[in-house]
C-alpha cells in the first residue's frame, strides 16, 4: 500500500498540502493475511507544532460538519 494521498487537501491555516496518517493492526501470527490498514487523519506538521489547539479546532470543524 502506498501512503500517497489520493487528493491533496490544503491546510486551512497555512494553505500547504496536508499529510495523511494511516494506522494499522499488527498481523496475527495465526493467520496468513496482511495487517489491516486504514486512514486515520490528516496532519500539518507546521501548524500542529506552532499552534496545536487552533489546528485541532479548525480540523474538527472542517471534517465533523
PDB file of C-alpha atoms in Angstrom:
ATOM      1  CA  UNK A   1       0.000   0.000   0.000  1.00  0.00           C
ATOM      2  CA  UNK A   2       1.325   3.424  -0.844  1.00  0.00           C
ATOM      3  CA  UNK A   3       0.979   6.293   1.591  1.00  0.00           C
ATOM      4  CA  UNK A   4       0.433   8.893  -1.122  1.00  0.00           C
ATOM      5  CA  UNK A   5      -2.739  10.961  -0.837  1.00  0.00           C
ATOM      6  CA  UNK A   6      -5.375  10.360  -3.476  1.00  0.00           C
ATOM      7  CA  UNK A   7      -6.054  14.088  -3.446  1.00  0.00           C
ATOM      8  CA  UNK A   8      -4.245  16.790  -1.557  1.00  0.00           C
ATOM      9  CA  UNK A   9      -6.369  18.815   0.790  1.00  0.00           C
ATOM     10  CA  UNK A  10      -4.769  22.075   1.815  1.00  0.00           C
ATOM     11  CA  UNK A  11      -4.286  23.113   5.418  1.00  0.00           C
ATOM     12  CA  UNK A  12      -6.943  25.702   6.259  1.00  0.00           C
ATOM     13  CA  UNK A  13      -4.419  27.748   8.264  1.00  0.00           C
ATOM     14  CA  UNK A  14      -1.263  27.815   6.126  1.00  0.00           C
ATOM     15  CA  UNK A  15      -2.517  26.501   2.729  1.00  0.00           C
ATOM     16  CA  UNK A  16       0.185  23.788   2.467  1.00  0.00           C
ATOM     17  CA  UNK A  17      -0.811  20.221   1.491  1.00  0.00           C
ATOM     18  CA  UNK A  18      -1.914  18.071   4.413  1.00  0.00           C
ATOM     19  CA  UNK A  19      -0.138  14.774   5.026  1.00  0.00           C
ATOM     20  CA  UNK A  20      -2.381  11.721   5.524  1.00  0.00           C
ATOM     21  CA  UNK A  21      -1.725   9.490   8.521  1.00  0.00           C
ATOM     22  CA  UNK A  22      -2.543   5.793   8.482  1.00  0.00           C
ATOM     23  CA  UNK A  23      -2.976   3.267  11.298  1.00  0.00           C
ATOM     24  CA  UNK A  24      -2.575  -0.482  11.065  1.00  0.00           C
ATOM     25  CA  UNK A  25      -3.210  -3.542  13.142  1.00  0.00           C
ATOM     26  CA  UNK A  26      -0.483  -5.985  13.992  1.00  0.00           C
ATOM     27  CA  UNK A  27      -0.570  -9.065  11.769  1.00  0.00           C
ATOM     28  CA  UNK A  28      -1.718 -12.145  13.595  1.00  0.00           C
ATOM     29  CA  UNK A  29       0.748 -14.980  13.980  1.00  0.00           C
ATOM     30  CA  UNK A  30      -2.089 -17.453  13.457  1.00  0.00           C
ATOM     31  CA  UNK A  31      -3.287 -16.038  10.140  1.00  0.00           C
ATOM     32  CA  UNK A  32      -1.510 -15.573   6.848  1.00  0.00           C
ATOM     33  CA  UNK A  33      -3.437 -12.438   5.888  1.00  0.00           C
ATOM     34  CA  UNK A  34      -1.906  -8.957   5.871  1.00  0.00           C
ATOM     35  CA  UNK A  35      -2.439  -6.411   8.603  1.00  0.00           C
ATOM     36  CA  UNK A  36      -5.464  -4.146   8.287  1.00  0.00           C
ATOM     37  CA  UNK A  37      -4.541  -0.568   7.234  1.00  0.00           C
ATOM     38  CA  UNK A  38      -6.918   2.390   7.420  1.00  0.00           C
ATOM     39  CA  UNK A  39      -6.867   6.160   7.047  1.00  0.00           C
ATOM     40  CA  UNK A  40      -6.673   7.889  10.451  1.00  0.00           C
ATOM     41  CA  UNK A  41      -6.428  11.658   9.881  1.00  0.00           C
ATOM     42  CA  UNK A  42      -4.690  14.476   8.064  1.00  0.00           C
ATOM     43  CA  UNK A  43      -1.705  16.245   9.617  1.00  0.00           C
ATOM     44  CA  UNK A  44       0.149  19.509   9.037  1.00  0.00           C
ATOM     45  CA  UNK A  45       3.481  19.428  10.826  1.00  0.00           C
ATOM     46  CA  UNK A  46       3.982  23.199  10.747  1.00  0.00           C
ATOM     47  CA  UNK A  47       0.604  24.140  12.183  1.00  0.00           C
ATOM     48  CA  UNK A  48       0.495  21.325  14.728  1.00  0.00           C
ATOM     49  CA  UNK A  49       3.839  22.460  16.148  1.00  0.00           C
ATOM     50  CA  UNK A  50       3.183  26.215  16.095  1.00  0.00           C
ATOM     51  CA  UNK A  51      -0.499  26.342  17.091  1.00  0.00           C
ATOM     52  CA  UNK A  52      -1.810  22.887  18.034  1.00  0.00           C
ATOM     53  CA  UNK A  53      -5.131  23.883  19.616  1.00  0.00           C
ATOM     54  CA  UNK A  54      -6.128  26.173  16.755  1.00  0.00           C
ATOM     55  CA  UNK A  55      -5.237  23.463  14.211  1.00  0.00           C
ATOM     56  CA  UNK A  56      -7.261  20.847  16.112  1.00  0.00           C
ATOM     57  CA  UNK A  57     -10.302  23.135  16.328  1.00  0.00           C
ATOM     58  CA  UNK A  58     -10.197  24.012  12.616  1.00  0.00           C
ATOM     59  CA  UNK A  59      -9.800  20.375  11.510  1.00  0.00           C
ATOM     60  CA  UNK A  60     -12.606  19.225  13.813  1.00  0.00           C
ATOM     61  CA  UNK A  61     -14.936  21.880  12.430  1.00  0.00           C
ATOM     62  CA  UNK A  62     -13.921  21.103   8.845  1.00  0.00           C
ATOM     63  CA  UNK A  63     -14.410  17.328   8.920  1.00  0.00           C
ATOM     64  CA  UNK A  64     -17.162  16.853  11.502  1.00  0.00           C
ATOM     65  CA  UNK A  65     -19.719  19.100   9.847  1.00  0.00           C
TER      66      UNK A  65
END
